[in-house]
Amino acid sequence: MCGIAGIVYRDRERPVAESLVRRMCAALRHRGPDDEGLYVHGPVGLGMRRLSIIDLSGGRQPMLNEDRSKVIVFNGEIYNYQDLRRGLVARGHHVRSQSDTETVLHLYEELGSHCVNPLRGMFAFAIWDASAETLLLARDRFGIKPLYIITAPWGIAFSSELKALHAAGLTARELDWEALDTYLQLGYIPAPASPFADVRKLEPGHALVWRRDGGGDVTDRRYWQFPQGTRPSPHRPEARVREWLDASVAAHMVSDVPVAAFLSGGLDSSAVVTSMAVGGDTPHAFTARYLGSGAGEADETDLAHALATRHGAQLTVIDIRPEIRDIFEPIIRALDEPHADDSAIPTWLLSKEVGRRYKVALTGIGGDELFAGYRRHIGLLAAEHYARLPAGVRRIAGAASRLLPEPRNGTLGIDRLKRFLRSGNGVVPDRFLGLMSRLSNDERLALYTPSLRERITGRAASARFRDLFSAQGHPTGLAAGQYLDYMTFLPDDILALSDRLAMAHGLEVRVPFVDHVLVEAVFPIPQRVKIGPWWRSKRLLRRALRPRLPAAHFRAPKRGFVGPTSAWLRHELRDMVADELSPERQRRLGYFEPSVLGTLLREHSTGRQNWERILWALLCFSTWHRLFVEGSVQRESAAPCMAASIV
């Protein structure tokens, strides 16, 4: 696990400055506090910061092949690397280390860009092939590991995090307002877009080849397709799910250092911890306990204690106190992009505590996507039936939804109902988008100043969802919502947040539910088996876990790994929100209408309406803009990296 970065110039006579690569590495120091390595050779410069987890003494990077014609920098873990390594040795490769990185490099010698196909794991890597003068960039199937790219007439640059490109002065920092409008709609920016117009994210499951010949030609291909269609349900599906999950967790335990776990009271993280215990490990699990405003609604420590007691796990409870304003800005800096997921605060604090003791932790991320755990999955099924009603009836219902009172006192139930009633029109991806949107198009566009509104179509998110939906062959039913979540929300919200905030504390987070072997087994199971005839969320997973979890876990409401956001905005963060969204600041920036923002603030602070979702998004954007656009994102404590170069 590490952070990677690099630059390749088109001009063979233009050398990459070593200081420039070191500057990029310095911005990634938190991702790899154990080591640094550079490869600087003429117009090619590659760098990495390493968090040592596999082959602690022999896995240094950049890593070269025997004739030094190919060099790799690698971020991630390959869980089947030992099997792949044995095959390479049997086919005559000279393997010098016990590293998964070297395994990928030798597979490239055999398969070229198709070296990604046999890999099971999470990864983002770059291979410079000096003999062919090509740069291969690849990202794992689900986007667990990040990779930002700039292509320009001068060449190509890449990095694990946006801040490294920023620190090296490689981006002009021109805002992409179509991407940012999508952010205000969803709370995150779907790949391949980024907040800057000249920076793009490599999409999950894609491999990109940049060629110096041909004027820097770029070929970007998708090397893995999501499962399509359904297969007959396996015999005793609950037992098979337990077997598949146990196998995935066992694969994710491959490490030369101890492995911990994140634990809430939910089914997913509980399932992972129980699989660790079934596999013979004694899990050390960490869970969050909230203090301050709204704490009682978010506390799941009783459930975590019950599970730990049943399976003999060690449990450490981390108190999350109301001094959240002190950590808010560091969180925004770590996230790289405007990101409005309010699970950031507990994730940051848990990662900080776990990172003090461990380098690796497992989480339950991905269980909702795989087993249909979100309300919107069931909502999309209901919307398909709703869409069959006469158009006039749906128009009346949509209009009537505007008369419903806005949600108050922290509840979002009315908000969800209003979004459902407005989602009945249009194609499936638009219906699904309607269930996820923080504001309707009209409401969102009203936020912008007239000059900015002229530059925004308001259709970027819809276009992205429609393109993905078409590429999958227009799935129907439950599979449609699950697939769209896998391709957008999971990589660009949940996984991006988890990676950035854990790696900010030198912690590698592994996600056994987000494993292509497991997904290929579970996803094609028929809808009637997954959720039953009464559309019960996670029915199959619940039945599979019933022998393993305390009964209270099945009675507990779904809370999500989030804090009491509405209360925080009214109390602990009230002054910060008022400052960041003040009329003076809005007039200076020229993006948002001060009067509209003022109304949102007043109505939320008085409890008249609950605007937590859009206010949180605006607060995160304003803080991000101050750090990444108006100022410098470099940490003051970032020390120069001193390590030997590989030439």
PDB file of C-alpha atoms in Angstrom, residues 378-395 420-421 423-426 428 431 475-478 527 535:
ATOM      1  CA  ILE A 378     -36.547  -0.907  -3.033  1.00  0.00           C
ATOM      2  CA  GLY A 379     -37.641   2.582  -4.059  1.00  0.00           C
ATOM      3  CA  LEU A 380     -36.567   1.946  -7.639  1.00  0.00           C
ATOM      4  CA  LEU A 381     -38.662  -1.219  -7.756  1.00  0.00           C
ATOM      5  CA  ALA A 382     -41.631   0.708  -6.432  1.00  0.00           C
ATOM      6  CA  ALA A 383     -40.939   3.485  -8.931  1.00  0.00           C
ATOM      7  CA  GLU A 384     -41.178   0.979 -11.791  1.00  0.00           C
ATOM      8  CA  HIS A 385     -44.739   0.191 -10.692  1.00  0.00           C
ATOM      9  CA  TYR A 386     -45.475   3.863 -10.063  1.00  0.00           C
ATOM     10  CA  ALA A 387     -44.285   4.670 -13.593  1.00  0.00           C
ATOM     11  CA  ARG A 388     -47.027   2.417 -15.000  1.00  0.00           C
ATOM     12  CA  LEU A 389     -49.729   4.709 -13.616  1.00  0.00           C
ATOM     13  CA  PRO A 390     -51.319   7.119 -16.101  1.00  0.00           C
ATOM     14  CA  ALA A 391     -49.125  10.142 -16.817  1.00  0.00           C
ATOM     15  CA  GLY A 392     -51.807  12.505 -15.524  1.00  0.00           C
ATOM     16  CA  VAL A 393     -51.911  10.761 -12.156  1.00  0.00           C
ATOM     17  CA  ARG A 394     -48.124  10.972 -11.848  1.00  0.00           C
ATOM     18  CA  ARG A 395     -48.128  14.664 -12.757  1.00  0.00           C
ATOM     19  CA  PHE A 420     -39.975   9.281  -4.822  1.00  0.00           C
ATOM     20  CA  LEU A 421     -43.088  11.068  -6.095  1.00  0.00           C
ATOM     21  CA  SER A 423     -38.985  10.193  -9.684  1.00  0.00           C
ATOM     22  CA  GLY A 424     -41.748   8.405 -11.567  1.00  0.00           C
ATOM     23  CA  ASN A 425     -41.135  10.119 -14.897  1.00  0.00           C
ATOM     24  CA  GLY A 426     -38.295   9.369 -17.266  1.00  0.00           C
ATOM     25  CA  VAL A 428     -34.713   4.089 -15.181  1.00  0.00           C
ATOM     26  CA  ARG A 431     -35.652   7.646 -11.712  1.00  0.00           C
ATOM     27  CA  PRO A 475     -30.681  -3.852 -16.601  1.00  0.00           C
ATOM     28  CA  THR A 476     -34.095  -4.105 -14.956  1.00  0.00           C
ATOM     29  CA  GLY A 477     -35.485  -4.572 -11.487  1.00  0.00           C
ATOM     30  CA  LEU A 478     -33.223  -4.696  -8.468  1.00  0.00           C
ATOM     31  CA  GLN A 527     -34.064 -10.892  -7.114  1.00  0.00           C
ATOM     32  CA  TRP A 535     -39.040  -6.651  -0.984  1.00  0.00           C
TER      33      TRP A 535
END
